[in-house]
Short mmCIF file of C-alpha atoms and ligand atoms in Angstrom, two decimals:
data_model
loop_
_atom_site.label_atom_id
_atom_site.label_comp_id
_atom_site.label_asym_id
_atom_site.label_seq_id
_atom_site.Cartn_x
_atom_site.Cartn_y
_atom_site.Cartn_z
CA MET A 572 114.32 104.82 94.32
CA VAL A 573 112.48 103.03 97.14
CA LEU A 574 109.57 105.18 98.23
CA SER A 575 108.67 106.00 101.79
CA ILE A 576 104.98 106.85 101.58
CA LEU A 577 102.15 107.97 103.84
CA LYS A 578 99.50 107.18 101.23
CA GLY A 579 99.24 105.30 97.98
CA ALA A 580 98.83 106.89 94.54
CA ARG A 581 97.31 105.22 91.51
CA ILE A 582 96.26 106.16 88.01
CA LEU A 583 92.48 106.20 87.88
CA ALA A 584 91.79 107.05 84.23
CA THR A 585 93.31 108.38 81.02
CA GLY A 586 92.29 110.49 78.01
CA SER A 587 93.94 111.75 74.83
CA ALA A 588 93.43 114.14 71.95
CA VAL A 589 95.18 114.68 68.62
CA PRO A 590 94.44 117.16 65.82
CA ASP A 591 92.25 115.97 62.91
CA LEU A 592 94.79 116.78 60.22
CA SER A 593 96.96 113.77 59.36
CA ILE A 594 100.09 114.23 57.25
CA LYS A 595 101.34 111.05 55.62
CA ASN A 596 104.94 110.33 54.65
CA GLU A 597 104.12 110.65 50.95
CA GLU A 598 102.90 114.20 51.55
CA LEU A 599 106.15 115.11 53.32
CA SER A 600 108.10 113.75 50.37
CA GLN A 601 106.53 116.57 48.35
CA ILE A 602 108.00 119.14 50.74
CA VAL A 603 111.48 117.71 51.44
CA ASN A 604 113.77 115.18 49.78
CA THR A 605 112.57 112.03 51.56
CA SER A 606 110.47 108.94 50.93
CA ASN A 607 107.88 106.82 52.70
CA GLU A 608 110.34 103.92 52.58
CA TRP A 609 113.16 105.86 54.29
CA ILE A 610 110.89 107.18 57.04
CA VAL A 611 109.23 103.82 57.74
CA ASN A 612 112.54 101.90 57.72
CA ARG A 613 114.42 104.34 59.92
CA THR A 614 111.63 105.33 62.32
CA GLY A 615 108.45 103.25 61.92
CA ILE A 616 106.42 106.45 61.48
CA GLN A 617 103.71 106.44 58.78
CA GLU A 618 101.76 109.60 59.60
CA ARG A 619 101.53 112.35 62.19
CA ARG A 620 98.81 114.77 63.33
CA ILE A 621 99.41 118.51 63.00
CA LEU A 622 97.45 121.51 64.28
CA LYS A 623 95.92 123.17 61.27
CA ASN A 624 93.86 126.18 62.22
CA LYS A 625 94.12 129.07 64.62
CA GLU A 626 91.24 127.81 66.78
CA GLU A 627 93.25 124.70 67.71
CA SER A 628 96.17 125.05 70.11
CA ILE A 629 98.06 123.29 72.83
CA ILE A 630 95.33 124.52 75.20
CA THR A 631 92.47 122.96 73.20
CA LEU A 632 94.36 119.66 72.84
CA ALA A 633 95.37 119.52 76.51
CA SER A 634 91.86 120.49 77.65
CA SER A 635 90.19 117.92 75.42
CA ALA A 636 92.48 115.12 76.70
CA SER A 637 91.84 116.28 80.29
CA ILE A 638 88.07 116.35 79.91
CA LYS A 639 88.13 112.80 78.50
CA ALA A 640 90.31 111.58 81.40
CA LEU A 641 87.99 113.24 83.94
CA LYS A 642 84.97 111.69 82.25
CA ASN A 643 86.61 108.25 82.30
CA ALA A 644 87.33 108.78 85.99
CA SER A 645 83.71 109.94 86.58
CA MET A 646 85.21 112.98 88.25
CA ASN A 647 84.07 116.58 88.46
CA PRO A 648 86.79 119.12 87.47
CA LEU A 649 86.15 120.85 90.80
CA ASP A 650 87.58 117.78 92.57
CA ILE A 651 91.02 118.31 91.05
CA ASP A 652 93.59 119.71 93.51
CA LEU A 653 96.51 120.13 91.12
CA ILE A 654 97.15 120.21 87.37
CA ILE A 655 100.66 119.57 86.06
CA LEU A 656 101.07 120.31 82.37
CA ALA A 657 104.18 118.68 80.92
CA THR A 658 105.04 120.71 77.85
CA SER A 659 107.94 122.32 76.06
CA SER A 660 105.75 124.16 73.58
CA PRO A 661 103.40 126.36 75.65
CA ASN A 662 101.58 129.16 73.90
CA ASP A 663 102.78 131.53 76.63
CA LEU A 664 106.34 131.57 77.95
CA PHE A 665 104.90 132.04 81.44
CA GLY A 666 103.15 128.69 81.07
CA SER A 667 99.91 127.23 79.74
CA ALA A 668 98.66 125.12 82.66
CA ALA A 669 96.58 127.96 84.10
CA GLN A 670 94.73 128.32 80.78
CA VAL A 671 93.94 124.61 80.82
CA GLN A 672 92.69 124.98 84.41
CA ALA A 673 90.34 127.76 83.31
CA LYS A 674 89.15 125.98 80.17
CA ILE A 675 88.18 122.74 81.93
CA GLY A 676 86.63 124.58 84.90
CA ALA A 677 88.97 123.13 87.53
CA LYS A 678 88.93 126.36 89.48
CA LYS A 679 90.02 124.87 92.80
CA ALA A 680 93.15 123.38 91.25
CA VAL A 681 96.65 124.79 91.48
CA ALA A 682 98.24 124.57 88.03
CA PHE A 683 101.78 124.77 86.74
CA ASP A 684 103.86 123.74 83.74
CA LEU A 685 106.74 121.30 83.92
CA THR A 686 109.31 121.53 81.14
CA ALA A 687 111.40 118.47 80.40
CA ALA A 688 110.77 117.77 76.69
CA CYS A 689 110.08 114.11 75.98
CA SER A 690 110.74 113.14 79.62
CA GLY A 691 108.15 115.65 80.84
CA PHE A 692 105.31 113.21 81.37
CA VAL A 693 107.43 110.78 83.42
CA LEU A 694 108.75 113.63 85.56
CA SER A 695 105.22 114.99 86.01
CA VAL A 696 103.77 111.65 87.10
CA ILE A 697 106.57 111.29 89.65
CA THR A 698 106.04 114.88 90.86
CA ALA A 699 102.30 114.28 91.19
CA ALA A 700 102.91 111.03 93.06
CA GLN A 701 105.04 112.89 95.63
CA PHE A 702 102.19 115.32 96.40
CA ILE A 703 99.80 112.40 96.87
CA GLN A 704 102.08 109.95 98.64
CA ASN A 705 103.10 112.58 101.22
CA GLY A 706 99.43 113.37 101.90
CA SER A 707 99.24 116.92 100.43
CA TYR A 708 96.71 116.33 97.63
CA ASN A 709 94.17 113.67 96.69
CA ASN A 710 93.35 114.20 93.00
CA ILE A 711 95.89 115.34 90.42
CA LEU A 712 95.53 115.75 86.68
CA VAL A 713 98.78 115.19 84.79
CA VAL A 714 98.74 116.27 81.15
CA GLY A 715 101.48 115.73 78.58
CA ALA A 716 100.97 118.01 75.58
CA ASP A 717 103.25 119.29 72.86
CA VAL A 718 102.83 121.02 69.51
CA LEU A 719 106.36 120.83 68.16
CA SER A 720 105.03 121.48 64.64
CA LYS A 721 105.25 125.14 65.71
CA TRP A 722 109.01 124.83 66.24
CA ILE A 723 110.06 122.56 63.39
CA ASP A 724 111.97 123.80 60.37
CA TRP A 725 109.71 122.29 57.71
CA SER A 726 112.57 122.41 55.22
CA ASP A 727 114.81 120.22 57.42
CA ARG A 728 114.20 116.58 56.43
CA SER A 729 116.19 115.26 59.38
CA THR A 730 113.60 116.56 61.88
CA CYS A 731 110.33 117.46 60.12
CA ILE A 732 109.50 113.81 59.44
CA LEU A 733 109.70 112.86 63.10
CA PHE A 734 107.33 115.00 65.12
CA GLY A 735 103.57 115.34 65.57
CA ASP A 736 101.19 117.26 67.84
CA GLY A 737 99.02 115.78 70.57
CA ALA A 738 98.01 115.56 74.23
CA GLY A 739 97.38 112.83 76.77
CA ALA A 740 96.12 113.09 80.35
CA VAL A 741 95.89 110.90 83.44
CA VAL A 742 94.01 111.36 86.69
CA ILE A 743 96.08 110.21 89.66
CA GLN A 744 94.26 109.64 92.94
CA SER A 745 95.23 108.87 96.51
CA CYS A 746 94.49 105.41 97.90
CA SER A 747 95.61 103.13 100.71
CA LYS A 748 99.33 102.22 100.88
CA GLU A 749 98.41 98.63 99.99
CA GLU A 750 96.77 99.81 96.77
CA ASN A 751 99.69 102.05 95.75
CA GLY A 752 100.26 101.81 92.00
CA ILE A 753 103.23 104.14 91.50
CA LEU A 754 105.89 101.82 92.79
CA GLY A 755 109.21 103.58 92.18
CA PHE A 756 111.26 105.77 89.89
CA GLN A 757 114.76 106.54 88.63
CA LEU A 758 115.68 109.91 87.08
CA ASN A 759 118.74 111.42 85.36
CA THR A 760 119.93 114.64 83.74
CA ASN A 761 123.06 115.40 81.72
CA GLY A 762 123.15 119.10 80.89
CA LYS A 763 126.61 118.76 79.33
CA GLU A 764 124.93 117.24 76.27
CA ALA A 765 122.12 119.81 76.08
CA GLN A 766 123.26 120.96 72.64
CA GLN A 767 122.33 117.58 71.09
CA LEU A 768 118.64 118.45 71.12
CA SER A 769 117.27 121.91 71.69
CA ILE A 770 115.11 124.82 70.62
CA PRO A 771 117.74 127.45 71.41
CA TYR A 772 117.14 131.09 72.22
CA LYS A 773 119.40 133.30 70.17
CA GLU A 774 120.04 136.99 70.51
CA ASN A 775 119.68 139.18 67.46
CA ASP A 776 121.86 142.16 66.68
CA ILE A 777 119.35 144.81 67.60
CA ASP A 778 120.16 148.29 66.51
CA SER A 779 117.32 150.31 67.94
CA LYS A 780 117.66 153.97 68.79
CA HIS A 781 117.70 153.06 72.52
CA SER A 782 120.09 150.09 72.49
CA HIS A 783 123.23 152.17 73.13
CA LEU A 784 121.55 153.73 76.18
CA LEU A 785 119.94 150.69 77.74
CA HIS A 786 122.40 147.98 76.59
CA ILE A 787 119.51 145.58 76.09
CA ASN A 788 119.78 142.64 73.75
CA GLN A 789 116.76 140.68 72.63
CA GLY A 790 116.31 137.62 70.55
CA ARG A 791 114.03 134.80 69.50
CA PHE A 792 113.73 131.07 69.87
CA GLN A 793 115.08 129.20 66.87
CA HIS A 794 113.84 126.02 65.18
CA LEU A 795 114.26 122.63 66.82
CA TYR A 796 117.76 121.21 66.36
CA MET A 797 118.60 117.55 66.91
CA ASN A 798 121.73 115.49 66.42
CA GLY A 799 119.71 112.35 65.67
CA LYS A 800 122.62 109.90 65.78
CA GLU A 801 123.84 111.08 69.19
CA VAL A 802 120.33 111.13 70.67
CA TYR A 803 119.76 107.63 69.30
CA LYS A 804 122.98 106.32 70.90
CA PHE A 805 122.12 108.07 74.18
CA ALA A 806 118.61 106.57 74.27
CA VAL A 807 119.57 102.95 73.53
CA SER A 808 122.49 102.99 75.97
CA GLN A 809 121.05 104.96 78.90
CA VAL A 810 117.36 104.02 79.01
CA PRO A 811 117.99 100.30 79.69
CA ILE A 812 120.34 101.27 82.55
CA SER A 813 117.66 103.49 84.09
CA ILE A 814 115.06 100.74 83.78
CA LEU A 815 117.34 98.11 85.30
CA LYS A 816 118.27 100.38 88.22
CA CYS A 817 114.60 101.08 88.91
CA LEU A 818 113.49 97.45 88.63
CA THR A 819 116.39 96.27 90.79
CA SER A 820 115.45 98.74 93.55
CA LEU A 821 111.94 97.24 93.47
CA ASN A 822 113.15 93.62 93.33
CA ILE A 823 111.38 93.07 90.01
CA LEU A 824 113.04 91.10 87.21
CA PRO A 825 112.66 92.47 83.64
CA GLU A 826 110.99 89.21 82.56
CA ASN A 827 108.30 89.72 85.19
CA ILE A 828 106.95 92.96 83.75
CA GLN A 829 103.89 92.89 81.50
CA TRP A 830 104.42 96.10 79.48
CA LEU A 831 107.25 98.33 78.30
CA LEU A 832 105.95 101.81 77.54
CA LEU A 833 108.75 104.04 76.24
CA HIS A 834 108.64 107.55 74.85
CA GLN A 835 107.46 107.00 71.27
CA ALA A 836 110.47 108.41 69.37
CA ASN A 837 111.49 105.67 66.98
CA GLU A 838 110.43 102.03 66.56
CA ARG A 839 114.09 100.98 66.37
CA ILE A 840 114.77 102.56 69.78
CA LEU A 841 111.80 100.72 71.35
CA HIS A 842 113.10 97.35 70.09
CA ALA A 843 116.77 98.06 70.90
CA VAL A 844 115.88 98.93 74.52
CA ALA A 845 113.66 95.85 74.85
CA ASN A 846 116.42 93.65 73.38
CA ARG A 847 119.00 94.92 75.82
CA LEU A 848 116.67 94.00 78.68
CA SER A 849 115.64 90.65 77.11
CA ILE A 850 112.04 91.86 77.10
CA THR A 851 110.04 90.18 74.35
CA SER A 852 108.67 92.47 71.63
CA ASN A 853 105.04 91.50 72.35
CA LYS A 854 105.37 93.50 75.59
CA ILE A 855 106.26 96.75 73.78
CA ILE A 856 103.46 99.32 73.61
CA SER A 857 103.83 101.25 70.36
CA ASN A 858 101.59 103.58 68.37
CA LEU A 859 104.19 105.92 66.87
CA ASN A 860 103.33 104.72 63.37
CA LYS A 861 100.16 106.86 63.64
CA TYR A 862 101.40 109.92 65.52
CA GLY A 863 105.19 110.22 65.21
CA ASN A 864 107.04 111.67 68.18
CA THR A 865 104.57 113.80 70.15
CA SER A 866 107.17 114.63 72.84
CA ALA A 867 105.58 114.87 76.33
CA ALA A 868 102.27 113.59 74.94
CA SER A 869 103.57 110.33 73.49
CA ILE A 870 103.46 108.16 76.62
CA PRO A 871 99.98 109.18 77.86
CA ILE A 872 98.51 108.87 74.34
CA ALA A 873 99.97 105.36 74.01
CA LEU A 874 98.78 104.44 77.52
CA ASP A 875 95.27 105.67 76.75
CA GLU A 876 95.15 103.65 73.53
CA ALA A 877 96.51 100.49 75.20
CA LEU A 878 93.74 100.77 77.82
CA LYS A 879 91.08 101.34 75.15
CA ASP A 880 92.40 98.24 73.36
CA LYS A 881 92.02 96.36 76.68
CA LYS A 882 95.67 95.29 76.59
CA ILE A 883 96.43 96.26 80.17
CA LYS A 884 94.91 94.13 82.93
CA LYS A 885 94.59 94.59 86.69
CA ASP A 886 97.92 94.22 88.54
CA ASP A 887 99.99 94.39 85.33
CA ILE A 888 103.41 95.98 85.85
CA ILE A 889 104.11 98.73 83.30
CA VAL A 890 107.66 100.07 82.96
CA VAL A 891 107.42 103.64 81.66
CA SER A 892 110.54 105.51 80.45
CA GLY A 893 110.99 108.94 78.94
CA PHE A 894 114.10 110.37 77.30
CA GLY A 895 114.96 113.47 75.38
CA ALA A 896 116.17 117.04 75.50
CA GLY A 897 118.09 118.24 78.52
CA LEU A 898 119.35 115.62 78.18
CA THR A 899 116.87 114.06 80.59
CA TRP A 900 115.77 110.47 81.01
CA GLY A 901 114.08 108.35 83.60
CA THR A 902 111.76 105.53 84.54
CA VAL A 903 108.64 105.14 86.62
CA VAL A 904 107.25 101.68 87.40
CA ILE A 905 103.47 101.53 87.58
CA GLN A 906 101.16 98.75 88.67
CA TRP A 907 97.71 98.96 87.10
CA LYS A 908 95.09 98.77 89.81
CA TYR A 909 91.77 98.48 87.95
N1 ACO B 1918 114.85 111.21 54.24
C1 ACO B 1918 115.85 110.66 53.53
N2 ACO B 1918 117.13 110.70 53.94
C2 ACO B 1918 117.40 111.29 55.13
C3 ACO B 1918 116.39 111.88 55.91
C4 ACO B 1918 115.07 111.82 55.43
N3 ACO B 1918 114.02 112.33 56.11
N4 ACO B 1918 116.95 112.39 57.03
C5 ACO B 1918 118.26 112.13 56.95
N5 ACO B 1918 118.54 111.48 55.78
C6 ACO B 1918 119.82 111.00 55.28
C7 ACO B 1918 120.98 111.73 55.91
O1 ACO B 1918 121.27 112.91 55.21
C8 ACO B 1918 122.08 110.68 55.77
O2 ACO B 1918 122.56 110.72 54.47
P1 ACO B 1918 124.16 110.53 54.20
O3 ACO B 1918 124.47 109.15 54.70
O4 ACO B 1918 124.25 110.69 52.73
O5 ACO B 1918 124.80 111.61 54.99
C9 ACO B 1918 121.35 109.35 55.94
O6 ACO B 1918 119.97 109.63 55.66
C10 ACO B 1918 121.46 108.79 57.34
O7 ACO B 1918 121.12 109.81 58.27
P2 ACO B 1918 121.20 109.57 59.82
O8 ACO B 1918 120.92 110.83 60.56
O9 ACO B 1918 122.50 108.88 60.10
O10 ACO B 1918 120.00 108.54 60.02
P3 ACO B 1918 119.67 107.64 61.26
O11 ACO B 1918 119.65 106.24 60.85
O12 ACO B 1918 120.48 108.02 62.47
O13 ACO B 1918 118.16 108.05 61.55
C11 ACO B 1918 116.87 109.40 63.10
C12 ACO B 1918 117.83 109.38 61.91
C13 ACO B 1918 115.60 108.70 62.68
C14 ACO B 1918 116.57 110.83 63.50
C15 ACO B 1918 117.51 108.64 64.28
O14 ACO B 1918 118.82 109.08 64.48
C16 ACO B 1918 116.76 108.81 65.58
O15 ACO B 1918 115.67 108.29 65.75
N6 ACO B 1918 117.36 109.50 66.57
C17 ACO B 1918 116.74 109.65 67.90
C18 ACO B 1918 115.62 110.63 67.94
C19 ACO B 1918 115.00 110.65 69.33
O16 ACO B 1918 115.00 109.64 70.02
N7 ACO B 1918 114.52 111.73 69.81
C20 ACO B 1918 113.91 111.65 71.16
C21 ACO B 1918 113.86 112.82 71.82
S1 ACO B 1918 112.90 114.08 71.04
C22 ACO B 1918 112.70 115.32 72.23
O17 ACO B 1918 113.18 115.26 73.31
C23 ACO B 1918 111.91 116.55 71.82
#
């Protein structure tokens, strides 16, 4: 999508937070019938971080990542106009962004959740960029945070080995049009395949003394379900198309990008997408060996680490793509401006 903008938007700083508790593949092999070798060969994951005590939550992780991003931006929380929390695992069905706003003391900020599973961070960055590029807001905090350990069936070896908890945050700020760093995007949804990956709500057979009068049914959310093979095929076929469409609209050739930052789901997916685009593997940003799939948090955590490792340089072009439940997938092309 070619943007028509009044102002520029650029990422000023990043921050991330993961729980202290690390669970290694060997430990999982004591819970389910799996092995370190299978998990590493099929996914690249070696360990993942999991919330362990009741004091830790999605709010503490998201707030900690946000405070680090604000500190790295040398910004006071009171300067934030808007907080977008990309999450599919809030601790309140009405949303968790407002609790993050309160915890970090950003009391002038509007705050809302955005739910789009593993594509949530990409969608949130694009949403934030619209508010800045049309002149509505100047400083926006975008947080990707998920704690899917709460929704995993820990006896299901096909999913429990994949996911971890974490949060990553970016501060996006307005700038001149010439300095714009959020260059373009391409987004997609296919609700017809929603059943391939979901945490479904299911109604129970309630037989309360009032149910025959009120005709009310109630239920609960179930454990995460994923058809891994279908999601794999979807990701390696559709993500390269999204990236190519986005780069073409910006007149950028795949070989001219510096970094490919995909949702950290599976090492094989990262390489398959890069191969299809003839992007060399040294341009792939990957840290999923340490954290597994942290859903909406995976891209901002990997971005934060790549910046800490001083990989990303001024004016580098970073192609960022998310994909996951919905099904949703999409790309945002970023130019690093610092
Ligand atoms: N340990 C050992 N064996 C296992 C395990 C395990 N943990 N899990 C499955 N197996 C077995 C299966 O039972 C199967 O055995 P069978 O051949 O006897 O039936 C065999 O291993 C192969 O299973 P597959 O499911 O075909 O394995 P595959 O190579 O497809 O890898 C995986 C599975 C890693 C899940 C892969 O399909 C994948 O990465 N899919 C995409 C996931 C993804 O991208 N998600 C992103 C979005 S997440 C979100 O939006 C929240």
